[in-house]
CSV table of C-alpha atoms in Angstrom, one decimal:
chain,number,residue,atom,x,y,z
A,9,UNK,CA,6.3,35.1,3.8
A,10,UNK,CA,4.3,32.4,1.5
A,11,UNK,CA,6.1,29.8,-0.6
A,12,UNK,CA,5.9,30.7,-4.0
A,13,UNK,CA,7.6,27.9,-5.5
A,14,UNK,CA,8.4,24.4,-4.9
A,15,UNK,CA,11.3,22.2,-6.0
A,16,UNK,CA,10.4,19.6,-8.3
A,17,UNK,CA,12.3,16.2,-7.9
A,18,UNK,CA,13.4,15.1,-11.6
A,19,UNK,CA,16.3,13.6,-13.6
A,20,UNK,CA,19.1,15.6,-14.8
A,21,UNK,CA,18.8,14.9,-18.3
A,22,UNK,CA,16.5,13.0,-20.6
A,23,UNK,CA,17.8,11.8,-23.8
A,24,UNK,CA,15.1,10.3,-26.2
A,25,UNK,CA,16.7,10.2,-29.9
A,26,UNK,CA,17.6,7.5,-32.3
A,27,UNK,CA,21.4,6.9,-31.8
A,28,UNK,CA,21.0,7.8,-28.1
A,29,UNK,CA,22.6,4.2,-27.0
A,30,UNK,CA,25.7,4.5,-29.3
A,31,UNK,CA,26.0,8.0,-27.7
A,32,UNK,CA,26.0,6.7,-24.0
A,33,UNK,CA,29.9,7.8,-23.1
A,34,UNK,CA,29.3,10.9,-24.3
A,35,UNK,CA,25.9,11.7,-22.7
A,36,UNK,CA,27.8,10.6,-19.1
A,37,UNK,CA,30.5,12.5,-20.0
A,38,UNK,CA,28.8,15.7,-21.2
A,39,UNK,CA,26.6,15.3,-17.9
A,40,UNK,CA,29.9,15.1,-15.6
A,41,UNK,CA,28.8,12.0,-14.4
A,42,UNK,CA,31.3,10.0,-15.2
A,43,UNK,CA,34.6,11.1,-17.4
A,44,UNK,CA,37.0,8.3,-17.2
A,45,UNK,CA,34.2,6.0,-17.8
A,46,UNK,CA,34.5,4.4,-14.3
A,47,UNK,CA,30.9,3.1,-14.3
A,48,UNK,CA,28.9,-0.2,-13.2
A,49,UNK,CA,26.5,-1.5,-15.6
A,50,UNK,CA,23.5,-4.0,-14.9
A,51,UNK,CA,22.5,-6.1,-17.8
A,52,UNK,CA,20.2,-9.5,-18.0
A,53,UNK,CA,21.9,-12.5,-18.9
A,54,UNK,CA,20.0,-12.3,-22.5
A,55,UNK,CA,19.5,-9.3,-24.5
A,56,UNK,CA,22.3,-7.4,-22.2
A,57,UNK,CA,24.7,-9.7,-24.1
A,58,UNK,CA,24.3,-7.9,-27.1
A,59,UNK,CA,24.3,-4.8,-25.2
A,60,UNK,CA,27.6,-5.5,-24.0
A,61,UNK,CA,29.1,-6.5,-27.2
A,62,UNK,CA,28.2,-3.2,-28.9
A,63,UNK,CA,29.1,-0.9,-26.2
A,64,UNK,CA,32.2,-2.4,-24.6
A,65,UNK,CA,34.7,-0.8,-26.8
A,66,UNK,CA,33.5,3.1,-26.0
A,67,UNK,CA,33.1,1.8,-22.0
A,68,UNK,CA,36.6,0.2,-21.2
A,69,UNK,CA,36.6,1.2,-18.2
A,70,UNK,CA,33.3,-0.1,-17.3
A,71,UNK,CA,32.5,-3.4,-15.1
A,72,UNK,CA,29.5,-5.2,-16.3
A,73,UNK,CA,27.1,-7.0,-13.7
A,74,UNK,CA,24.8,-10.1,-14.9
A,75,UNK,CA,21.4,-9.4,-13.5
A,76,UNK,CA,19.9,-13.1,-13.4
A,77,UNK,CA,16.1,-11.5,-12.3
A,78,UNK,CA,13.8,-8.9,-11.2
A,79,UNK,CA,13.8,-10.1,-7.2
A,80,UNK,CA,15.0,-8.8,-4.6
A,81,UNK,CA,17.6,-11.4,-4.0
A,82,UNK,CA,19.0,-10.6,-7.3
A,83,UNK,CA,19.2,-6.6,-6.1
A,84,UNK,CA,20.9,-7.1,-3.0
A,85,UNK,CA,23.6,-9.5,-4.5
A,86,UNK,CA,24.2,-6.3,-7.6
A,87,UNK,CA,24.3,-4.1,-4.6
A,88,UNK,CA,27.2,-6.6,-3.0
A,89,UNK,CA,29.1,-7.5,-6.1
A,90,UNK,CA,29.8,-3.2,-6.7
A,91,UNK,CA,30.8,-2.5,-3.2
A,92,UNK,CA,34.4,-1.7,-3.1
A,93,UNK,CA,34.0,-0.9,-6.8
A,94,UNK,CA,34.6,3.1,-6.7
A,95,UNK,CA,32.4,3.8,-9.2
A,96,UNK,CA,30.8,7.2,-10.6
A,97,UNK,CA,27.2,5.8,-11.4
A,98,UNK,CA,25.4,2.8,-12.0
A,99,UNK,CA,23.9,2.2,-15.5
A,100,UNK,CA,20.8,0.1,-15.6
A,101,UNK,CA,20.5,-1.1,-19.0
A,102,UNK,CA,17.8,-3.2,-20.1
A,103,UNK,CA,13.9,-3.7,-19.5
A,104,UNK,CA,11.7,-2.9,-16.3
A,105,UNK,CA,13.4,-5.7,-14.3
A,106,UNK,CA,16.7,-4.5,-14.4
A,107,UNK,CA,16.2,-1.1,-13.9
A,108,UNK,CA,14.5,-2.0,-10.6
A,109,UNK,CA,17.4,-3.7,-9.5
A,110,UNK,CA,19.2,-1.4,-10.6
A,111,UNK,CA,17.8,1.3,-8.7
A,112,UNK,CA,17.3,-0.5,-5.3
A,113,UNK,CA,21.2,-1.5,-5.5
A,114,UNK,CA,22.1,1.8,-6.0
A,115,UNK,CA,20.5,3.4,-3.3
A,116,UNK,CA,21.6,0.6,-1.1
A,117,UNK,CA,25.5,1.5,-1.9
A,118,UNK,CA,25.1,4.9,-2.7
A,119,UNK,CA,25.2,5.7,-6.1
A,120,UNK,CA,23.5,7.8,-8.7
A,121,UNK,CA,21.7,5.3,-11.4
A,122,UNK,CA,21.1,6.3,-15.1
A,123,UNK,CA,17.6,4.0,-16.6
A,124,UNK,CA,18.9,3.2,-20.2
A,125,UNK,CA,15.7,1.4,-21.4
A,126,UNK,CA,15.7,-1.1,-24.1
A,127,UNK,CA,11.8,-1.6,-24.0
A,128,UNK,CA,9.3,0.7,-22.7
A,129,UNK,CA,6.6,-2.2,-20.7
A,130,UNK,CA,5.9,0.0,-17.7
A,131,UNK,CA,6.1,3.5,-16.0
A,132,UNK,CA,8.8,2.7,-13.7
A,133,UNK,CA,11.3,3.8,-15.6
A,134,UNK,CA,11.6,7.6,-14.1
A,135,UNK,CA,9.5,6.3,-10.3
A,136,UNK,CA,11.2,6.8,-6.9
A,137,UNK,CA,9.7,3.4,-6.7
A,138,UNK,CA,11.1,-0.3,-7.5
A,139,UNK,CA,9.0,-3.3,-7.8
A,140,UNK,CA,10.6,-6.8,-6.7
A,141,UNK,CA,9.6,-9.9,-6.0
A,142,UNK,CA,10.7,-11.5,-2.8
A,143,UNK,CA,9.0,-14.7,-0.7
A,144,UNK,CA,5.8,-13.3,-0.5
A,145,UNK,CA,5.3,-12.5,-3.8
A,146,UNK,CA,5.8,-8.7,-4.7
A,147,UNK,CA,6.9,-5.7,-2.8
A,148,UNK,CA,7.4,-1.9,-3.6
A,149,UNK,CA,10.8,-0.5,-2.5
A,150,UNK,CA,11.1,3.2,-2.5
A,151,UNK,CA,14.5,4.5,-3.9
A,152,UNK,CA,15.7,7.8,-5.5
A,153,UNK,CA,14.8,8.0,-8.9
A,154,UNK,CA,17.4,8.0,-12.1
A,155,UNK,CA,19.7,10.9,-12.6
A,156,UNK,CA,18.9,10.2,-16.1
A,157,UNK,CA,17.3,8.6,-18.7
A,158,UNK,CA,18.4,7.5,-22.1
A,159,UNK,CA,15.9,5.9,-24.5
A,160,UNK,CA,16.9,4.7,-28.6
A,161,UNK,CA,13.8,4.4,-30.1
A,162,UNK,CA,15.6,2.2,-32.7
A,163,UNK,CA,17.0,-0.1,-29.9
A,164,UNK,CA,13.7,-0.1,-28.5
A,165,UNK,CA,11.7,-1.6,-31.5
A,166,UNK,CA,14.0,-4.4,-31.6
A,167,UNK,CA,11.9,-5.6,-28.4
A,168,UNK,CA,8.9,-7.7,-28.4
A,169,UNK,CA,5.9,-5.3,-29.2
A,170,UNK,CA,4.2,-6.9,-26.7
A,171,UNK,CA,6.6,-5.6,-24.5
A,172,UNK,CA,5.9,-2.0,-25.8
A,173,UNK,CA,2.5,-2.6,-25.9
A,174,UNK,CA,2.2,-2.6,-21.8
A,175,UNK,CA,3.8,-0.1,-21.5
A,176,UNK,CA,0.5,2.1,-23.3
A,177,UNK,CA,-1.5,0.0,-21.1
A,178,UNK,CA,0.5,1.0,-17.9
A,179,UNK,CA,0.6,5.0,-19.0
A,180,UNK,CA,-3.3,4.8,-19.9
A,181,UNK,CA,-4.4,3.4,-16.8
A,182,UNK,CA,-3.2,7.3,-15.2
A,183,UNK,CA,-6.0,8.5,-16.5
A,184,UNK,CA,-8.4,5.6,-14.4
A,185,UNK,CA,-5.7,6.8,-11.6
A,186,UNK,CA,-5.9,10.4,-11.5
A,187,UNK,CA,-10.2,10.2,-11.6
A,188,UNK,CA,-9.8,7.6,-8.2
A,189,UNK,CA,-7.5,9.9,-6.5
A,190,UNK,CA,-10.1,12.9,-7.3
A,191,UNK,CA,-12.9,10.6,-6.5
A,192,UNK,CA,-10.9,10.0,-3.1
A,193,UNK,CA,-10.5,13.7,-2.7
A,194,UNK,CA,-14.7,14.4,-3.0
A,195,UNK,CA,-15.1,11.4,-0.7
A,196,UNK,CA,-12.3,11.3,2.1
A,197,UNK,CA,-10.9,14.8,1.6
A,198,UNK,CA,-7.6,13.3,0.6
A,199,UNK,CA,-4.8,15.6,-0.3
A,200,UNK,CA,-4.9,16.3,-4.3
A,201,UNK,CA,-1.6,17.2,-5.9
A,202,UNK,CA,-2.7,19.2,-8.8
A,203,UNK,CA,0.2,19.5,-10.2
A,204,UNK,CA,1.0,15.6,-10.7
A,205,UNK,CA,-2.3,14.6,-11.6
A,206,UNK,CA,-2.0,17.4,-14.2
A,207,UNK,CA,1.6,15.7,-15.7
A,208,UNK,CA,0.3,12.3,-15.0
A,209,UNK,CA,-3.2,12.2,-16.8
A,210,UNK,CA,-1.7,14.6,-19.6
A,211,UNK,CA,1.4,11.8,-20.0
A,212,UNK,CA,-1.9,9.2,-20.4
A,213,UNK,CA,-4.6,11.4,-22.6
A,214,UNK,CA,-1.4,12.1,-24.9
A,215,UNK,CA,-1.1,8.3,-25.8
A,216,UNK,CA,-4.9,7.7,-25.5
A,217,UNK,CA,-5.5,9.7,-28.4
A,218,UNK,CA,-2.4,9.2,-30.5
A,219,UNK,CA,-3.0,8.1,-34.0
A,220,UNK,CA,-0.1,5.9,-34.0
A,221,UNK,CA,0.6,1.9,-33.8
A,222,UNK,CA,3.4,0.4,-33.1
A,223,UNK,CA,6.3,0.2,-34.2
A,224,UNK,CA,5.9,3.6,-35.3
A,225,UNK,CA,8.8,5.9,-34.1
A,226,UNK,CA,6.8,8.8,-33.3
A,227,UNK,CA,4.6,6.8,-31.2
A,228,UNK,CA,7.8,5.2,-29.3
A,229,UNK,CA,9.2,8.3,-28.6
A,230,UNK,CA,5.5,9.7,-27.6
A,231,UNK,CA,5.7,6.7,-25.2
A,232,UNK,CA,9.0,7.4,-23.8
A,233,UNK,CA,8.3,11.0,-23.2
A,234,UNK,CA,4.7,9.9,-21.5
A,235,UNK,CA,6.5,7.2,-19.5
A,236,UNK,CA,9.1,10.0,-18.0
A,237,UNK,CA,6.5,12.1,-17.2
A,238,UNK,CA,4.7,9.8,-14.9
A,239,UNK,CA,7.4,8.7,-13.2
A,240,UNK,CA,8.3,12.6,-12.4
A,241,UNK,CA,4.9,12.8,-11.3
A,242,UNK,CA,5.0,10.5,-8.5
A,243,UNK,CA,8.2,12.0,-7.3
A,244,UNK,CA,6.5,14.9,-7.0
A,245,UNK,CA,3.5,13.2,-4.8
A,246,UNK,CA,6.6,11.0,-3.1
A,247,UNK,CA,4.0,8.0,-3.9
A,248,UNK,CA,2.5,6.3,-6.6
A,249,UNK,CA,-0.8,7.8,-6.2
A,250,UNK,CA,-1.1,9.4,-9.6
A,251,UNK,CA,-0.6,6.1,-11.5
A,252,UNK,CA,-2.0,3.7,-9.7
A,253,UNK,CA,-5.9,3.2,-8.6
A,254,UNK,CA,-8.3,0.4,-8.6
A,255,UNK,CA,-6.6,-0.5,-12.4
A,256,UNK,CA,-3.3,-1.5,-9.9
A,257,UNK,CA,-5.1,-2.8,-7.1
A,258,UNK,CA,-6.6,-5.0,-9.5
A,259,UNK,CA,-3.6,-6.0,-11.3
A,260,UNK,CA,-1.7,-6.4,-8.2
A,261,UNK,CA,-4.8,-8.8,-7.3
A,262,UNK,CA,-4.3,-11.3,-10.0
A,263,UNK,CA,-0.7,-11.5,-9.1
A,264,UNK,CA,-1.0,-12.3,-5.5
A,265,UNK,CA,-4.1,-15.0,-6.4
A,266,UNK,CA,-2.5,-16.1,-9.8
A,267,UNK,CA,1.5,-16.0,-9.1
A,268,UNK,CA,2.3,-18.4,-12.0
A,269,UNK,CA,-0.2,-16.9,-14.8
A,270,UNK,CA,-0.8,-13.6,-14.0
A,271,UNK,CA,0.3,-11.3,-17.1
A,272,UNK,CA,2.3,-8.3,-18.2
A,273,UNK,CA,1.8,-5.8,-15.9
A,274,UNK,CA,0.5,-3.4,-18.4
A,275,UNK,CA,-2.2,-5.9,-20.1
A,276,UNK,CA,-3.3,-6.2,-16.4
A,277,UNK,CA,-3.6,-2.7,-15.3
A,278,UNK,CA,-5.2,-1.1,-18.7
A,279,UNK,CA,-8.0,-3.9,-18.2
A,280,UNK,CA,-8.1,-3.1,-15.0
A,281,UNK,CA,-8.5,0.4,-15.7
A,282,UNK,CA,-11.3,0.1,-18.0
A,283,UNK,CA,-13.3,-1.6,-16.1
A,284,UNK,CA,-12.2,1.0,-13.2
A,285,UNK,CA,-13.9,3.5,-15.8
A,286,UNK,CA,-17.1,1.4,-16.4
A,287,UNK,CA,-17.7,1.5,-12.1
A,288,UNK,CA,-17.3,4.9,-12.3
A,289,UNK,CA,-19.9,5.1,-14.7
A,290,UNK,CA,-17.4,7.1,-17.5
A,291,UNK,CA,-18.9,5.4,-20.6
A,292,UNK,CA,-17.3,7.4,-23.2
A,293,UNK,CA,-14.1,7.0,-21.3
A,294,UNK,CA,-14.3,3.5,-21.0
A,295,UNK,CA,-15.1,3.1,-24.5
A,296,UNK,CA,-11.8,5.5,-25.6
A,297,UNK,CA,-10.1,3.3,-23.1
A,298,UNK,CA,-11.1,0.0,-24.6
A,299,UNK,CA,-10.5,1.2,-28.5
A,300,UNK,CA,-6.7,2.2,-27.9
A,301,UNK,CA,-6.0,-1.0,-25.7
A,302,UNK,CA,-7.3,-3.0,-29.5
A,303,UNK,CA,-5.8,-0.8,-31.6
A,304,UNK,CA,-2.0,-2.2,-29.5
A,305,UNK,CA,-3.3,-5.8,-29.0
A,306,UNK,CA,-3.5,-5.2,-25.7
A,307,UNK,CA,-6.9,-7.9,-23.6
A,308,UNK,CA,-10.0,-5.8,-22.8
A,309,UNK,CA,-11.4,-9.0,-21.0
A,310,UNK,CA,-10.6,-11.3,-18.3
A,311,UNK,CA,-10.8,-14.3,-21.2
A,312,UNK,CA,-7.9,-12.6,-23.2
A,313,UNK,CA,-5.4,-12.7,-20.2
A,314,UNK,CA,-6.9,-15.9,-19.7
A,315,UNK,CA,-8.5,-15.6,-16.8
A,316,UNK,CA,-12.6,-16.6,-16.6
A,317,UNK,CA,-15.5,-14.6,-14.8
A,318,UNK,CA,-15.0,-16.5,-11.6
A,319,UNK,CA,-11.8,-15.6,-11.0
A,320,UNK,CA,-11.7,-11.8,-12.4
A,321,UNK,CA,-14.7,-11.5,-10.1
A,322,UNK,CA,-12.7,-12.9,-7.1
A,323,UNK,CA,-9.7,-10.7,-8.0
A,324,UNK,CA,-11.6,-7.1,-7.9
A,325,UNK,CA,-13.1,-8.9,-4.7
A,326,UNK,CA,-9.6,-9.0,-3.8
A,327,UNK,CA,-8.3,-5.9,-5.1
A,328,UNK,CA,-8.9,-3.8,-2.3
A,329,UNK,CA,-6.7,-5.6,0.5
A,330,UNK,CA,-3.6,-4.8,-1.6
A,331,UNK,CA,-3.7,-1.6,-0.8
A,332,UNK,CA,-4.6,-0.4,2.5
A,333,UNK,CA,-5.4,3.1,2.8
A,334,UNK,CA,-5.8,3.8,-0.7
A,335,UNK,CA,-9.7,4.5,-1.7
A,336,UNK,CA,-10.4,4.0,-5.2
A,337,UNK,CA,-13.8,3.3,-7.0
A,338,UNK,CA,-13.5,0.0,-5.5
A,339,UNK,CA,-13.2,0.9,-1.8
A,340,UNK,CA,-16.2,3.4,-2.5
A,341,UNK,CA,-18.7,0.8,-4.0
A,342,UNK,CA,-17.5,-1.7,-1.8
A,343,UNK,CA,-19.3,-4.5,-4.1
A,344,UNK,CA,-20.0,-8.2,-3.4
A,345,UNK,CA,-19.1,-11.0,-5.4
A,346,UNK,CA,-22.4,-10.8,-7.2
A,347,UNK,CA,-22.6,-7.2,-7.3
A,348,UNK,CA,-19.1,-7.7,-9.2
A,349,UNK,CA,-19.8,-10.2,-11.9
A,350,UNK,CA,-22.8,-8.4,-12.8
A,351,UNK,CA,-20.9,-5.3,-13.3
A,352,UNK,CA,-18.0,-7.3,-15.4
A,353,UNK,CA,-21.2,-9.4,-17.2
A,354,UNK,CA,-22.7,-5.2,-18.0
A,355,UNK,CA,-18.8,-4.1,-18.7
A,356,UNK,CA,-18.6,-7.3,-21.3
A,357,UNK,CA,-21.4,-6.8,-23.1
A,358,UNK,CA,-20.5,-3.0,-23.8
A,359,UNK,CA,-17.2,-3.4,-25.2
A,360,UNK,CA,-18.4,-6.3,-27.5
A,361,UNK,CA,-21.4,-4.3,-29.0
């Protein structure tokens, strides 16, 4: 007998409303996760402060961990300081550096992890995936994914915009994403779930188009919601294939050859992904692409993440060997040097007209 039905791998609940954070005891307690409040909670040593202070009196029973980074080092000592601890969850509370360590600790002692996110900079927030660095500069670590989510769009416009802002770049660049992993498909015959790429490159068209800026609430909580549904999209592929294409390969690029001045991961990927879009030859794409990236204050050139022709050029060069196995635009064209600065020289002159 066929399968008619597959199990999809998401969180438990989702809880994106003002007042959310203030509600957090509840919302573990309504959930069964936790009733007499025995729960771990990662915080960074600045804005978690303030976290703390708020929230202590409705968690008594709560033990609060100082998260001093987003390395590895700093997961595995979280994932040491709770053992013994006989908690009922781990609550990552903060931005996309916590909640990574948050997540790898709790896989590594066994626990369940709520994301409580106090900015919204990237799309790891709901990904079976956490990004660390370590001595050689960056790894992915695959780990479940949060039970649950909880994001205050209140608490999150208290946060740098430029914060926010990558987080539209990181959601965008699906759509760059999802056409490489197609592209892949028509080229190599690789496997395409249609069902993530579907979630994924809906999550990024819906904030693409949105008439919104930021701060506006409807346009946080559009940005939550989009965020969420990427991350359940790659637990549905078990990989990160539906969010990340040449746009990552790229980013992840100028972090390996730039360690001390690469930039926030989502001002790197949504340049990345529109000049993805220009290889590809999707004008009116790229042009979409470019227009929403403005509208947030988000680069649309190597000069505005401060980075000149030579070395963007060298980065896409790059790109490829930071991702063996995946075939993007860039794998396909397989450009030279030259071949790539005239490209960027072509990509420059369009978005400036």
């Amino acid at each position: 007998m066929p399968v008619l039905t597959r199990l999809i791998p998401s969180p438990l609940f989702v809880e994106i409303r003002a007042g959310a954070l203030d509600a957090l005891a509840g919302i573990l307690a309504d959930q069964r996760l936790s009733s007499a409040g025995r729960i771990a909670v990662a915080i960074s040593g600045g804005s978690g402060a303030k976290l703390r202070q708020r929230l202590e009196p409705q968690l008594p029973q709560a033990d609060w961990y100082r998260v001093e980074d987003g390395t590895l080092d700093a997961a595995v000592k979280l994932a040491e300081q709770m053992r013994g601890g006989h908690y009922d969850v781990l609550v990552g509370m903060g931005g996309g550096k916590i909640i990574d360590a948050a997540k790898y600790a709790a896989a590594r002692v066994g626990l369940p992890v709520v994301a409580v996110a106090t900015n919204l900079a990237h799309d790891g927030l709901c990904s079976p995936v956490s990004s660390l660095e370590n001595d050689a500069g960056r790894g992915s670590y695959g780990v479940p994914s949060p039970i649950g989510i909880v994001v205050d769009p209140d608490v999150v416009r208290e946060a740098p915009l430029r914060f926010v802002a990558s987080g539209i770049g990181d959601i965008v660049s699906n759509i760059s994403a999802c056409a490489d992993w197609e592209l892949s498909h028509r080229e190599t015959g690789e496997a395409v779930d249609g069902l993530a790429v579907a979630m994924a490159r809906s999550a990024g068209e819906n904030i693409l188009r949105h008439p919104g800026k930021l701060p506006d609430p409807d346009l946080l909580t559009a940005l939550a919601e989009a965020l969420v549904l990427s991350g359940i999209a790659m637990n549905i592929t078990g990989s990160t294939r539906p969010s990340s294409g040449a746009c990552h390969e790229i980013s992840h690029a100028l972090d390996v050859l730039y360690p001390k001045r690469s930039a926030q991961h989502g001002e790197q990927v949504g340049l990345g992904a529109a000049f993805a879009s220009h290889l590809r030859g999707e004008r009116e794409l790229t042009g979409l692409i470019v227009d929403c990236l403005r509208t947030h204050g988000l680069p649309v050139t190597a000069d505005q993440l401060g980075f000149s022709e030579a070395e963007f050029t060298d980065a896409v060069h790059y790109a490829p060997n930071t991702r063996p196995g995946r075939f993007t635009i860039l794998e396909h064209l397989d450009l030279s040097p030259t071949a790539i600065r005239d490209a960027y020289a072509d990509y420059v002159q369009a978005v400036n007209c």
